[in-house]
Coordinates of C-alpha atoms in Angstrom, one line a residue:
M104 CA 0.0 0.0 0.0
V105 CA 2.8 2.4 0.9
L106 CA 4.7 1.6 -2.2
S107 CA 1.7 2.2 -4.5
L108 CA 1.0 5.5 -2.8
L109 CA 4.6 6.5 -3.1
G110 CA 4.6 5.5 -6.8
F111 CA 1.4 7.5 -7.4
I112 CA 2.9 10.7 -5.8
T113 CA 6.1 10.3 -7.8
A114 CA 4.1 9.9 -11.0
V115 CA 2.1 13.0 -10.3
V116 CA 5.2 15.1 -9.5
F117 CA 7.0 13.9 -12.6
G118 CA 3.9 14.4 -14.7
I119 CA 3.4 18.0 -13.5
R120 CA 7.1 18.7 -14.1
C121 CA 6.9 17.2 -17.6
I122 CA 3.9 19.4 -18.5
M123 CA 5.7 22.5 -17.1
N124 CA 8.8 21.7 -19.2
L125 CA 6.7 21.2 -22.4
M126 CA 4.9 24.5 -21.8
K127 CA 8.2 26.3 -21.3
A128 CA 9.7 24.7 -24.5
S129 CA 6.7 25.6 -26.6
Q130 CA 6.7 29.3 -25.8
K131 CA 7.8 31.5 -28.7
K132 CA 11.1 33.0 -27.9
P133 CA 12.4 36.3 -29.3
L134 CA 14.8 35.5 -32.1
I135 CA 16.9 37.2 -34.6
T136 CA 18.3 35.0 -37.4
I137 CA 21.1 36.3 -39.5
T138 CA 21.5 34.4 -42.7
F139 CA 23.8 35.0 -45.7
D140 CA 21.1 36.8 -47.7
S141 CA 18.6 38.1 -45.1
I142 CA 17.7 38.9 -41.6
I143 CA 14.7 37.1 -40.0
D144 CA 13.4 39.2 -37.1
S145 CA 10.9 37.8 -34.6
S146 CA 12.4 39.6 -31.7
S147 CA 9.2 41.5 -30.8
K148 CA 5.5 41.7 -31.7
N149 CA 6.3 44.6 -34.1
S150 CA 9.2 42.9 -35.8
I151 CA 9.4 43.1 -39.5
G152 CA 9.9 39.4 -40.3
R153 CA 12.3 38.6 -43.2
L154 CA 14.3 41.4 -44.7
S155 CA 16.6 40.8 -47.6
Y156 CA 20.0 42.5 -47.7
Q157 CA 19.0 43.6 -51.2
D158 CA 16.4 46.0 -49.6
I159 CA 18.8 47.4 -46.9
D160 CA 20.8 50.6 -47.5
R161 CA 22.6 50.6 -44.1
F162 CA 22.5 49.9 -40.4
C163 CA 22.9 52.3 -37.4
I164 CA 22.9 51.9 -33.7
A165 CA 19.9 53.3 -31.7
K166 CA 21.4 53.2 -28.2
E167 CA 18.4 54.6 -26.4
D168 CA 16.3 51.7 -27.6
N169 CA 19.1 49.1 -27.3
A170 CA 18.4 48.3 -30.9
I171 CA 19.9 48.4 -34.4
G172 CA 18.3 50.7 -36.9
I173 CA 17.6 49.4 -40.3
I174 CA 17.5 51.9 -43.1
P175 CA 16.0 50.4 -46.3
R176 CA 17.0 51.5 -49.8
D177 CA 13.5 52.7 -50.7
E178 CA 11.9 53.3 -47.3
D179 CA 8.4 54.4 -48.5
S180 CA 7.8 51.4 -50.8
F181 CA 9.1 49.0 -48.2
I182 CA 6.8 50.5 -45.6
K183 CA 3.8 50.1 -47.9
K184 CA 4.5 46.3 -48.2
L185 CA 4.0 45.9 -44.4
S186 CA 0.8 45.2 -42.5
P187 CA -1.1 48.3 -41.3
I188 CA 0.1 47.9 -37.7
K189 CA 3.8 47.6 -38.7
Q190 CA 3.4 50.5 -41.1
Q191 CA 2.1 52.7 -38.3
K192 CA 5.0 51.6 -36.0
A193 CA 7.5 52.5 -38.8
I194 CA 5.8 55.9 -39.3
D195 CA 5.9 56.6 -35.6
N196 CA 9.6 55.8 -35.5
K197 CA 10.3 58.2 -38.3
N198 CA 8.2 60.9 -36.6
Y199 CA 10.5 60.5 -33.5
D200 CA 13.6 60.9 -35.7
K201 CA 14.5 57.2 -35.3
P202 CA 15.2 54.7 -38.1
A203 CA 11.9 53.4 -39.5
F204 CA 12.8 49.8 -38.5
L205 CA 14.4 48.8 -35.2
L206 CA 16.0 45.4 -34.6
Y207 CA 15.7 44.9 -30.8
V208 CA 18.7 43.0 -29.5
G209 CA 18.2 43.4 -25.7
N210 CA 17.4 39.7 -25.3
A211 CA 20.6 38.5 -27.0
K212 CA 22.6 36.6 -24.5
D213 CA 25.8 35.7 -26.4
M214 CA 26.5 39.0 -28.2
S215 CA 26.5 42.7 -27.4
L216 CA 24.7 45.3 -29.5
E217 CA 28.0 46.4 -31.1
D218 CA 28.9 42.8 -31.9
I219 CA 25.6 42.2 -33.7
Y220 CA 25.9 45.5 -35.5
T221 CA 29.4 44.6 -36.7
L222 CA 28.2 41.2 -37.9
L223 CA 25.3 42.7 -39.8
K224 CA 27.5 45.3 -41.5
K225 CA 29.9 42.5 -42.5
R226 CA 27.1 40.4 -43.9
L227 CA 25.7 43.4 -45.8
D228 CA 29.1 44.1 -47.2
D229 CA 29.7 40.5 -48.2
Y230 CA 26.3 40.4 -49.8
R231 CA 27.0 43.5 -51.8
S232 CA 30.4 42.3 -52.9
L233 CA 28.7 39.2 -54.4
Y234 CA 25.4 40.5 -55.8
D235 CA 25.7 44.3 -56.4

């Protein structure tokens, strides 16, 4: 009787812990993916998604936001491609004299803002040397 009660309690504890771990693993995590030909931004709810280096003119650092500013080659046409909510966010950023698009890197654990900025500039230069 004691062993079956102990087994039941152990099963419940491990079952609850398993469910908690599954819930934690299934949560969407902020992520910035830097590929050879694009940036995939899912770092916040206002992130721009996939942005090809072909559409980017340059990057800058927005220290007050702990973000990297992305300046597209043709800002107005790129803004028009976005959803209305993201369009409004880009317009708001421009009205506050910020870059239209910000890549938030505050959650990056392995790299600093300057390191990510340097990596993005290098990838953009590499892309341009091959395709422009």
